[in-house]
Amino acid sequence: MLSPKMSSLLDAVLYEAPDQLYIFDRDGRCLYCSHKGARALGEAAQDVVGKTSQELGTRARIMEPVDRLRAEAQETGDAITHEARFSTVDGVRHYGYSLHRIDDPESGDDAVTCTVREVTEQRRTEEALQTERERLLLVADAADVIYRFRLVPDSGFEYVNAAVEEMTGYTPKQHMESPEIAGRIVHPEDHDLVRRLVENPADFAPGPTVVRWVHRDGSTIWTEQYIRPVHDGEGGLVAIEGIARDITQLRETQEQLLAEQSRFQALMNHVPDQIYFKDREHRFTRVNPAVAANARVEDAYGVLGKTDFDFVPERYADQFHAQERAIFETGDPIIGQLERYDTDDGETVWSHVTKVPTRDEAGRVDGLIGINRNVTALMQARASLTRSEARRRALFEASNV
């Protein structure tokens, strides 16, 4: 045990130090405990001296690694460093341990000093920095443009990642060093939109907002932007943070799709053939005006969701549904099949019928597309021609009698 004079001297030196200091003899009994060390253990210093960590009990969790580390330092004479973490009601706490053996050449006795320092905040800071580094690396390598645009005291890019060069043709450095580029890359027709976006970003957040940029080579880049206003402590708008995604290819695909749909709709509206789509329940899901006219309803909406049973006699509806069930089951189309239909007015209508199955993403038949072409006039012409040929042969045969 240290002399009272030595203990008082150590107390005076270590009182303001953040570290906990303990000195142990060869048997692991505490020879000295600093003020900070006693407070960490929830004991008075005099109640710690003379005891081992086991005798201090569960109150001394912080001392759990000490016996093993002390024995190692005692045996080897090496300086030992260690870090341990403990779960507490306040979260995980981190502690660093440093142990050194002290030899007394006169008495031959030795002791081990143990310094304990809480490093929780340091570790949390390091973890936060590592997380921030990983986030920045992720941002830097992202395919989307990620930026922070300063509004005061002067406007300009404070940060923009590497993806901006491919999207605009200008490097991140050029964006941050040349404020005029911010205006140059905005498409002329979107200047008013961007002005409103900068003045009132909250009106556009969280987005998305579609803004056209102009690449350095003059091509138009369609971007989908998500923005977030940044305010100072007094609530003043000081910057805008945003993510810009290149949707040019998507936009071009959408425009091509719209053009294709427009052309298809024009075909549907003007072709005299009946064109219709059906689901597996035989319901009409899309039809052209020719189908509506044949069904004697005002427009296509009078046909949608209904089946053949709503428009034709039951014997024909049964025939059509049986035909379509075979298509749904086998996936085999019907191409140009000639069909006869006798109306209630006594008129015979002839049609060339084509029905082709449609499939979902998994390849399963989910409906069909049908085209009915009225060939009644053609069939009547053929019948008339046949009759004329028959009369001609009869006259020819009669003249040879």
Tab-separated table of C-alpha atoms in Angstrom:
chain	number	residue	atom	x	y	z
A	1	MET	CA	0.000	0.000	0.000
A	2	LEU	CA	1.347	3.469	-0.826
A	3	SER	CA	2.309	5.825	1.949
A	4	PRO	CA	-0.191	8.584	2.794
A	5	LYS	CA	2.306	11.178	1.567
A	6	MET	CA	2.711	9.452	-1.828
A	7	SER	CA	-1.051	8.966	-2.145
A	8	SER	CA	-1.687	12.662	-1.414
A	9	LEU	CA	0.919	13.667	-3.966
A	10	LEU	CA	-0.631	11.476	-6.632
A	11	ASP	CA	-4.104	12.798	-5.768
A	12	ALA	CA	-2.941	16.365	-6.217
A	13	VAL	CA	-1.312	15.619	-9.560
A	14	LEU	CA	-4.163	13.516	-10.957
A	15	TYR	CA	-7.194	15.349	-9.573
A	16	GLU	CA	-7.950	17.230	-12.811
A	17	ALA	CA	-6.706	14.485	-15.138
A	18	PRO	CA	-9.418	12.730	-17.205
A	19	ASP	CA	-7.815	9.316	-16.687
A	20	GLN	CA	-8.482	6.787	-13.964
A	21	LEU	CA	-5.306	5.491	-12.330
A	22	TYR	CA	-4.928	2.291	-10.330
A	23	ILE	CA	-1.841	0.594	-8.948
A	24	PHE	CA	-1.931	-3.140	-8.145
A	25	ASP	CA	0.466	-5.436	-6.301
A	26	ARG	CA	1.438	-8.912	-7.458
A	27	ASP	CA	-1.696	-10.384	-5.907
A	28	GLY	CA	-3.977	-8.024	-7.773
A	29	ARG	CA	-4.831	-5.924	-4.723
A	30	CYS	CA	-5.261	-2.222	-5.275
A	31	LEU	CA	-2.430	-0.173	-3.770
A	32	TYR	CA	-3.743	3.153	-5.035
A	33	CYS	CA	-6.963	4.443	-6.650
A	34	SER	CA	-7.250	7.974	-8.048
A	35	HIS	CA	-10.206	10.259	-7.422
A	36	LYS	CA	-11.561	9.674	-10.972
A	37	GLY	CA	-11.022	5.926	-10.583
A	38	ALA	CA	-12.988	5.757	-7.351
A	39	ARG	CA	-15.835	7.812	-8.816
A	40	ALA	CA	-15.980	5.482	-11.853
A	41	LEU	CA	-16.343	2.535	-9.487
A	42	GLY	CA	-18.953	4.289	-7.372
A	43	GLU	CA	-16.764	3.952	-4.266
A	44	ALA	CA	-14.646	6.084	-2.021
A	45	ALA	CA	-10.922	5.697	-2.756
A	46	GLN	CA	-10.193	4.277	0.699
A	47	ASP	CA	-12.835	1.587	0.121
A	48	VAL	CA	-11.138	0.452	-3.097
A	49	VAL	CA	-7.588	0.243	-1.758
A	50	GLY	CA	-6.690	-3.229	-0.533
A	51	LYS	CA	-9.300	-5.013	-2.627
A	52	THR	CA	-9.136	-7.030	-5.813
A	53	SER	CA	-11.478	-6.438	-8.748
A	54	GLN	CA	-13.432	-9.566	-7.768
A	55	GLU	CA	-13.973	-8.192	-4.278
A	56	LEU	CA	-15.377	-5.006	-5.760
A	57	GLY	CA	-18.137	-7.091	-7.376
A	58	THR	CA	-20.479	-6.257	-10.234
A	59	ARG	CA	-20.160	-2.541	-9.544
A	60	ALA	CA	-16.699	-2.701	-11.073
A	61	ARG	CA	-17.537	-3.935	-14.600
A	62	ILE	CA	-14.935	-1.551	-15.906
A	63	MET	CA	-12.326	-3.627	-14.069
A	64	GLU	CA	-13.294	-6.948	-15.679
A	65	PRO	CA	-10.364	-7.034	-18.151
A	66	VAL	CA	-7.839	-5.784	-15.588
A	67	ASP	CA	-6.917	-9.038	-13.851
A	68	ARG	CA	-5.959	-10.755	-17.100
A	69	LEU	CA	-4.088	-7.723	-18.422
A	70	ARG	CA	-2.349	-7.129	-15.060
A	71	ALA	CA	-1.124	-10.717	-14.919
A	72	GLU	CA	0.214	-10.441	-18.467
A	73	ALA	CA	2.046	-7.176	-17.706
A	74	GLN	CA	3.350	-8.620	-14.454
A	75	GLU	CA	4.735	-11.722	-16.157
A	76	THR	CA	6.186	-10.209	-19.335
A	77	GLY	CA	7.115	-6.728	-18.227
A	78	ASP	CA	5.699	-5.454	-21.517
A	79	ALA	CA	3.465	-2.406	-21.815
A	80	ILE	CA	-0.079	-3.649	-22.445
A	81	THR	CA	-2.801	-1.695	-24.240
A	82	HIS	CA	-6.375	-2.863	-24.625
A	83	GLU	CA	-9.804	-1.537	-25.460
A	84	ALA	CA	-13.130	-2.870	-24.189
A	85	ARG	CA	-16.766	-1.935	-24.699
A	86	PHE	CA	-19.661	-2.315	-22.308
A	87	SER	CA	-23.398	-2.046	-22.848
A	88	THR	CA	-25.062	0.339	-20.407
A	89	VAL	CA	-28.477	1.960	-20.043
A	90	ASP	CA	-26.956	4.959	-21.832
A	91	GLY	CA	-25.702	2.868	-24.746
A	92	VAL	CA	-22.342	1.280	-25.507
A	93	ARG	CA	-19.346	2.797	-23.665
A	94	HIS	CA	-15.739	2.350	-24.814
A	95	TYR	CA	-12.695	2.254	-22.509
A	96	GLY	CA	-8.990	2.145	-23.255
A	97	TYR	CA	-6.558	0.424	-20.869
A	98	SER	CA	-2.804	0.957	-20.540
A	99	LEU	CA	-0.781	-1.160	-18.107
A	100	HIS	CA	2.915	-0.986	-17.131
A	101	ARG	CA	4.975	-2.993	-14.635
A	102	ILE	CA	6.981	-0.999	-12.083
A	103	ASP	CA	10.009	-2.758	-10.587
A	104	ASP	CA	11.517	-1.805	-7.212
A	105	PRO	CA	15.216	-2.901	-7.405
A	106	GLU	CA	15.783	-2.414	-3.668
A	107	SER	CA	12.916	-4.519	-2.350
A	108	GLY	CA	12.485	-6.743	-5.353
A	109	ASP	CA	8.781	-6.031	-5.274
A	110	ASP	CA	6.927	-4.977	-8.369
A	111	ALA	CA	3.563	-3.444	-9.089
A	112	VAL	CA	1.443	-2.706	-12.129
A	113	THR	CA	-0.049	0.672	-12.974
A	114	CYS	CA	-3.330	0.666	-14.855
A	115	THR	CA	-4.625	3.769	-16.607
A	116	VAL	CA	-8.223	3.693	-17.821
A	117	ARG	CA	-9.632	6.343	-20.114
A	118	GLU	CA	-13.150	6.492	-21.500
A	119	VAL	CA	-12.913	6.860	-25.284
A	120	THR	CA	-16.620	6.604	-26.137
A	121	GLU	CA	-16.908	10.018	-27.770
A	122	GLN	CA	-13.690	9.486	-29.685
A	123	ARG	CA	-14.960	6.166	-31.070
A	124	ARG	CA	-18.323	7.660	-31.924
A	125	THR	CA	-16.590	10.482	-33.747
A	126	GLU	CA	-14.388	8.024	-35.625
A	127	GLU	CA	-17.431	5.906	-36.577
A	128	ALA	CA	-19.295	8.999	-37.724
A	129	LEU	CA	-16.288	10.081	-39.784
A	130	GLN	CA	-16.038	6.623	-41.329
A	131	THR	CA	-19.734	6.687	-42.153
A	132	GLU	CA	-19.300	10.139	-43.666
A	133	ARG	CA	-16.308	8.940	-45.723
A	134	GLU	CA	-18.310	5.977	-47.006
A	135	ARG	CA	-21.230	8.272	-47.817
A	136	LEU	CA	-18.967	10.688	-49.660
A	137	LEU	CA	-17.368	7.840	-51.603
A	138	LEU	CA	-20.826	6.590	-52.512
A	139	VAL	CA	-21.877	10.088	-53.561
A	140	ALA	CA	-18.698	10.629	-55.556
A	141	ASP	CA	-19.198	7.394	-57.491
A	142	ALA	CA	-22.963	7.770	-57.973
A	143	ALA	CA	-24.314	7.816	-61.525
A	144	ASP	CA	-26.707	10.613	-60.583
A	145	VAL	CA	-25.496	14.187	-60.213
A	146	ILE	CA	-25.477	15.208	-56.552
A	147	TYR	CA	-24.947	18.866	-55.818
A	148	ARG	CA	-25.238	21.723	-53.334
A	149	PHE	CA	-26.012	25.110	-54.861
A	150	ARG	CA	-25.244	28.147	-52.696
A	151	LEU	CA	-27.642	31.099	-52.832
A	152	VAL	CA	-25.955	33.577	-50.450
A	153	PRO	CA	-23.882	35.696	-50.298
A	154	ASP	CA	-23.319	34.902	-53.963
A	155	SER	CA	-24.773	32.009	-55.950
A	156	GLY	CA	-22.776	29.056	-57.224
A	157	PHE	CA	-22.097	25.357	-56.803
A	158	GLU	CA	-20.499	24.527	-53.453
A	159	TYR	CA	-20.274	20.840	-54.305
A	160	VAL	CA	-21.025	18.636	-57.288
A	161	ASN	CA	-19.904	15.062	-57.849
A	162	ALA	CA	-18.007	13.572	-60.786
A	163	ALA	CA	-21.140	12.402	-62.610
A	164	VAL	CA	-21.813	15.985	-63.675
A	165	GLU	CA	-19.081	15.875	-66.319
A	166	GLU	CA	-20.770	13.126	-68.324
A	167	MET	CA	-24.152	14.794	-67.997
A	168	THR	CA	-23.129	18.379	-68.853
A	169	GLY	CA	-19.654	18.190	-70.379
A	170	TYR	CA	-18.187	20.388	-67.620
A	171	THR	CA	-16.008	19.080	-64.782
A	172	PRO	CA	-16.957	19.509	-61.114
A	173	LYS	CA	-14.119	22.040	-60.784
A	174	GLN	CA	-15.485	24.113	-63.672
A	175	HIS	CA	-18.931	24.108	-62.093
A	176	MET	CA	-17.607	25.287	-58.732
A	177	GLU	CA	-15.163	27.865	-60.101
A	178	SER	CA	-17.384	29.369	-62.829
A	179	PRO	CA	-20.808	30.427	-61.462
A	180	GLU	CA	-22.039	31.354	-64.958
A	181	ILE	CA	-22.088	27.656	-65.928
A	182	ALA	CA	-25.119	27.193	-63.656
A	183	GLY	CA	-27.130	29.398	-65.998
A	184	ARG	CA	-25.486	28.149	-69.154
A	185	ILE	CA	-26.507	24.520	-68.669
A	186	VAL	CA	-30.204	25.341	-68.170
A	187	HIS	CA	-32.301	24.980	-71.323
A	188	PRO	CA	-33.627	28.416	-72.439
A	189	GLU	CA	-37.222	27.239	-72.175
A	190	ASP	CA	-36.671	26.163	-68.555
A	191	HIS	CA	-35.049	29.359	-67.235
A	192	ASP	CA	-38.330	30.558	-65.703
A	193	LEU	CA	-38.898	27.148	-64.081
A	194	VAL	CA	-35.418	27.163	-62.539
A	195	ARG	CA	-35.867	30.761	-61.341
A	196	ARG	CA	-39.071	29.759	-59.523
A	197	LEU	CA	-37.370	26.640	-58.206
A	198	VAL	CA	-34.511	28.707	-56.720
A	199	GLU	CA	-36.819	31.331	-55.242
A	200	ASN	CA	-39.279	28.845	-53.694
A	201	PRO	CA	-37.679	25.386	-53.567
A	202	ALA	CA	-40.194	24.212	-50.965
A	203	ASP	CA	-42.893	24.429	-53.665
A	204	PHE	CA	-41.026	21.785	-55.657
A	205	ALA	CA	-39.700	19.561	-52.867
A	206	PRO	CA	-39.577	16.633	-52.558
A	207	GLY	CA	-40.206	16.394	-56.296
A	208	PRO	CA	-39.461	15.135	-58.784
A	209	THR	CA	-39.108	18.156	-61.049
A	210	VAL	CA	-38.181	17.701	-64.698
A	211	VAL	CA	-35.567	20.218	-65.874
A	212	ARG	CA	-33.798	20.271	-69.211
A	213	TRP	CA	-30.062	20.873	-69.245
A	214	VAL	CA	-27.919	21.708	-72.238
A	215	HIS	CA	-24.767	19.635	-72.673
A	216	ARG	CA	-21.583	21.373	-73.675
A	217	ASP	CA	-21.959	19.835	-77.145
A	218	GLY	CA	-25.384	21.473	-77.512
A	219	SER	CA	-27.530	18.371	-76.997
A	220	THR	CA	-30.533	18.501	-74.664
A	221	ILE	CA	-30.387	16.442	-71.489
A	222	TRP	CA	-33.645	15.702	-69.694
A	223	THR	CA	-33.147	15.491	-65.915
A	224	GLU	CA	-35.429	14.443	-63.085
A	225	GLN	CA	-34.453	16.417	-60.001
A	226	TYR	CA	-35.186	15.962	-56.320
A	227	ILE	CA	-34.303	19.036	-54.287
A	228	ARG	CA	-34.152	20.049	-50.643
A	229	PRO	CA	-33.987	23.638	-49.373
A	230	VAL	CA	-31.246	24.439	-46.828
A	231	HIS	CA	-31.901	27.140	-44.217
A	232	ASP	CA	-29.670	28.917	-41.727
A	233	GLY	CA	-30.350	29.176	-38.010
A	234	GLU	CA	-32.737	32.070	-38.545
A	235	GLY	CA	-34.784	30.253	-41.167
A	236	GLY	CA	-33.294	32.054	-44.150
A	237	LEU	CA	-32.853	30.087	-47.388
A	238	VAL	CA	-29.115	29.744	-48.000
A	239	ALA	CA	-28.696	26.809	-50.396
A	240	ILE	CA	-30.366	24.035	-52.347
A	241	GLU	CA	-29.242	20.424	-52.272
A	242	GLY	CA	-30.314	18.225	-55.124
A	243	ILE	CA	-30.018	14.973	-57.031
A	244	ALA	CA	-30.338	15.095	-60.824
A	245	ARG	CA	-30.944	11.907	-62.787
A	246	ASP	CA	-30.508	11.676	-66.546
A	247	ILE	CA	-33.848	10.543	-67.967
A	248	THR	CA	-33.099	11.472	-71.588
A	249	GLN	CA	-33.270	7.895	-72.843
A	250	LEU	CA	-36.428	7.269	-70.824
A	251	ARG	CA	-37.968	10.460	-72.200
A	252	GLU	CA	-37.073	9.526	-75.776
A	253	THR	CA	-38.531	6.061	-75.242
A	254	GLN	CA	-41.711	7.586	-73.825
A	255	GLU	CA	-41.981	9.944	-76.802
A	256	GLN	CA	-41.464	7.048	-79.213
A	257	LEU	CA	-44.107	5.064	-77.345
A	258	LEU	CA	-46.533	7.992	-77.489
A	259	ALA	CA	-45.851	8.350	-81.215
A	260	GLU	CA	-46.454	4.630	-81.737
A	261	GLN	CA	-49.641	4.816	-79.692
A	262	SER	CA	-50.776	7.831	-81.721
A	263	ARG	CA	-50.149	6.014	-85.002
A	264	PHE	CA	-51.884	2.892	-83.724
A	265	GLN	CA	-54.847	4.943	-82.540
A	266	ALA	CA	-55.053	6.620	-85.948
A	267	LEU	CA	-55.108	3.164	-87.542
A	268	MET	CA	-57.757	1.983	-85.079
A	269	ASN	CA	-59.920	5.026	-85.740
A	270	HIS	CA	-59.846	4.963	-89.538
A	271	VAL	CA	-59.439	1.373	-90.678
A	272	PRO	CA	-62.769	-0.175	-91.746
A	273	ASP	CA	-61.881	-3.536	-90.169
A	274	GLN	CA	-63.123	-4.331	-86.677
A	275	ILE	CA	-60.138	-4.415	-84.278
A	276	TYR	CA	-60.632	-5.510	-80.683
A	277	PHE	CA	-58.774	-6.745	-77.597
A	278	LYS	CA	-60.192	-9.276	-75.148
A	279	ASP	CA	-59.120	-10.655	-71.774
A	280	ARG	CA	-59.370	-14.304	-70.741
A	281	GLU	CA	-62.949	-13.709	-69.612
A	282	HIS	CA	-63.818	-12.799	-73.223
A	283	ARG	CA	-64.472	-9.194	-72.203
A	284	PHE	CA	-63.677	-6.409	-74.647
A	285	THR	CA	-60.866	-4.269	-73.214
A	286	ARG	CA	-60.210	-2.063	-76.231
A	287	VAL	CA	-62.071	-1.651	-79.525
A	288	ASN	CA	-62.054	0.643	-82.522
A	289	PRO	CA	-65.049	2.647	-83.832
A	290	ALA	CA	-65.824	-0.079	-86.397
A	291	VAL	CA	-66.577	-2.521	-83.549
A	292	ALA	CA	-68.822	0.030	-81.852
A	293	ALA	CA	-70.667	0.670	-85.137
A	294	ASN	CA	-71.167	-3.051	-85.725
A	295	ALA	CA	-72.507	-3.423	-82.163
A	296	ARG	CA	-74.832	-0.455	-82.834
A	297	VAL	CA	-73.646	1.547	-79.820
A	298	GLU	CA	-72.667	5.224	-79.729
A	299	ASP	CA	-68.929	4.751	-79.124
A	300	ALA	CA	-66.292	2.312	-77.936
A	301	TYR	CA	-67.172	2.884	-74.268
A	302	GLY	CA	-70.475	1.126	-74.914
A	303	VAL	CA	-68.560	-2.071	-75.710
A	304	LEU	CA	-65.782	-2.119	-73.097
A	305	GLY	CA	-66.216	-4.671	-70.316
A	306	LYS	CA	-68.911	-6.563	-72.203
A	307	THR	CA	-68.836	-9.849	-74.135
A	308	ASP	CA	-70.286	-11.184	-77.384
A	309	PHE	CA	-73.365	-12.319	-75.462
A	310	ASP	CA	-74.309	-8.646	-75.082
A	311	PHE	CA	-74.420	-8.045	-78.855
A	312	VAL	CA	-75.019	-11.231	-80.884
A	313	PRO	CA	-77.390	-14.200	-80.662
A	314	GLU	CA	-76.402	-16.868	-78.164
A	315	ARG	CA	-75.541	-19.499	-80.816
A	316	TYR	CA	-72.890	-17.202	-82.310
A	317	ALA	CA	-71.565	-16.036	-78.900
A	318	ASP	CA	-71.129	-19.683	-77.865
A	319	GLN	CA	-69.273	-20.332	-81.118
A	320	PHE	CA	-66.963	-17.336	-80.652
A	321	HIS	CA	-66.190	-18.194	-77.018
A	322	ALA	CA	-65.401	-21.823	-77.825
A	323	GLN	CA	-63.065	-20.634	-80.534
A	324	GLU	CA	-61.331	-18.238	-78.108
A	325	ARG	CA	-61.060	-20.819	-75.309
A	326	ALA	CA	-59.063	-23.004	-77.682
A	327	ILE	CA	-56.714	-20.071	-78.321
A	328	PHE	CA	-56.295	-19.439	-74.573
A	329	GLU	CA	-55.579	-23.124	-73.911
A	330	THR	CA	-53.262	-23.887	-76.841
A	331	GLY	CA	-51.809	-20.484	-77.703
A	332	ASP	CA	-52.469	-21.225	-81.381
A	333	PRO	CA	-53.799	-18.278	-83.435
A	334	ILE	CA	-56.547	-18.243	-86.055
A	335	ILE	CA	-55.441	-16.542	-89.261
A	336	GLY	CA	-57.850	-15.364	-91.951
A	337	GLN	CA	-60.605	-17.839	-91.194
A	338	LEU	CA	-63.740	-17.284	-93.278
A	339	GLU	CA	-66.859	-17.094	-91.128
A	340	ARG	CA	-70.556	-16.640	-91.927
A	341	TYR	CA	-72.980	-14.673	-89.814
A	342	ASP	CA	-76.736	-14.456	-90.511
A	343	THR	CA	-78.371	-11.367	-89.078
A	344	ASP	CA	-81.870	-11.098	-87.663
A	345	ASP	CA	-82.751	-9.058	-90.786
A	346	GLY	CA	-82.037	-12.054	-92.982
A	347	GLU	CA	-78.764	-10.664	-94.262
A	348	THR	CA	-75.693	-12.865	-94.580
A	349	VAL	CA	-72.386	-11.302	-93.521
A	350	TRP	CA	-69.079	-12.914	-94.415
A	351	SER	CA	-65.858	-12.090	-92.519
A	352	HIS	CA	-62.206	-13.021	-92.595
A	353	VAL	CA	-61.368	-13.491	-88.888
A	354	THR	CA	-57.898	-13.357	-87.349
A	355	LYS	CA	-57.365	-13.881	-83.607
A	356	VAL	CA	-53.903	-13.866	-82.068
A	357	PRO	CA	-53.133	-14.579	-78.372
A	358	THR	CA	-51.441	-11.910	-76.204
A	359	ARG	CA	-49.054	-12.869	-73.404
A	360	ASP	CA	-47.957	-11.406	-70.083
A	361	GLU	CA	-44.347	-10.919	-68.932
A	362	ALA	CA	-44.164	-14.570	-67.847
A	363	GLY	CA	-45.246	-15.754	-71.300
A	364	ARG	CA	-48.720	-16.840	-70.205
A	365	VAL	CA	-51.648	-16.178	-72.556
A	366	ASP	CA	-53.626	-13.341	-70.981
A	367	GLY	CA	-55.992	-12.412	-73.820
A	368	LEU	CA	-56.201	-11.923	-77.565
A	369	ILE	CA	-56.261	-9.403	-80.368
A	370	GLY	CA	-58.880	-9.887	-83.038
A	371	ILE	CA	-59.420	-8.402	-86.513
A	372	ASN	CA	-62.635	-9.028	-88.442
A	373	ARG	CA	-62.648	-7.937	-92.100
A	374	ASN	CA	-66.021	-7.763	-93.805
A	375	VAL	CA	-65.698	-9.605	-97.130
A	376	THR	CA	-69.416	-9.816	-97.876
A	377	ALA	CA	-69.080	-7.748	-101.062
A	378	LEU	CA	-66.242	-9.985	-102.221
A	379	MET	CA	-68.264	-13.132	-101.534
A	380	GLN	CA	-71.296	-11.650	-103.333
A	381	ALA	CA	-69.105	-10.747	-106.310
A	382	ARG	CA	-67.730	-14.262	-106.377
A	383	ALA	CA	-71.252	-15.692	-106.214
A	384	SER	CA	-72.364	-13.392	-109.036
A	385	LEU	CA	-69.355	-14.399	-111.099
A	386	THR	CA	-70.139	-18.055	-110.463
A	387	ARG	CA	-73.715	-17.541	-111.580
A	388	SER	CA	-72.563	-15.685	-114.719
A	389	GLU	CA	-70.132	-18.489	-115.512
A	390	ALA	CA	-72.924	-21.035	-115.089
A	391	ARG	CA	-75.244	-19.102	-117.408
A	392	ARG	CA	-72.484	-18.758	-119.998
A	393	ARG	CA	-71.793	-22.491	-119.938
A	394	ALA	CA	-75.507	-23.260	-120.234
A	395	LEU	CA	-75.870	-20.970	-123.266
A	396	PHE	CA	-72.771	-22.427	-124.836
A	397	GLU	CA	-73.961	-25.981	-124.327
A	398	ALA	CA	-77.458	-25.099	-125.665
A	399	SER	CA	-76.009	-23.537	-128.808
A	400	ASN	CA	-74.164	-26.771	-129.613
A	401	VAL	CA	-77.214	-28.950	-129.444
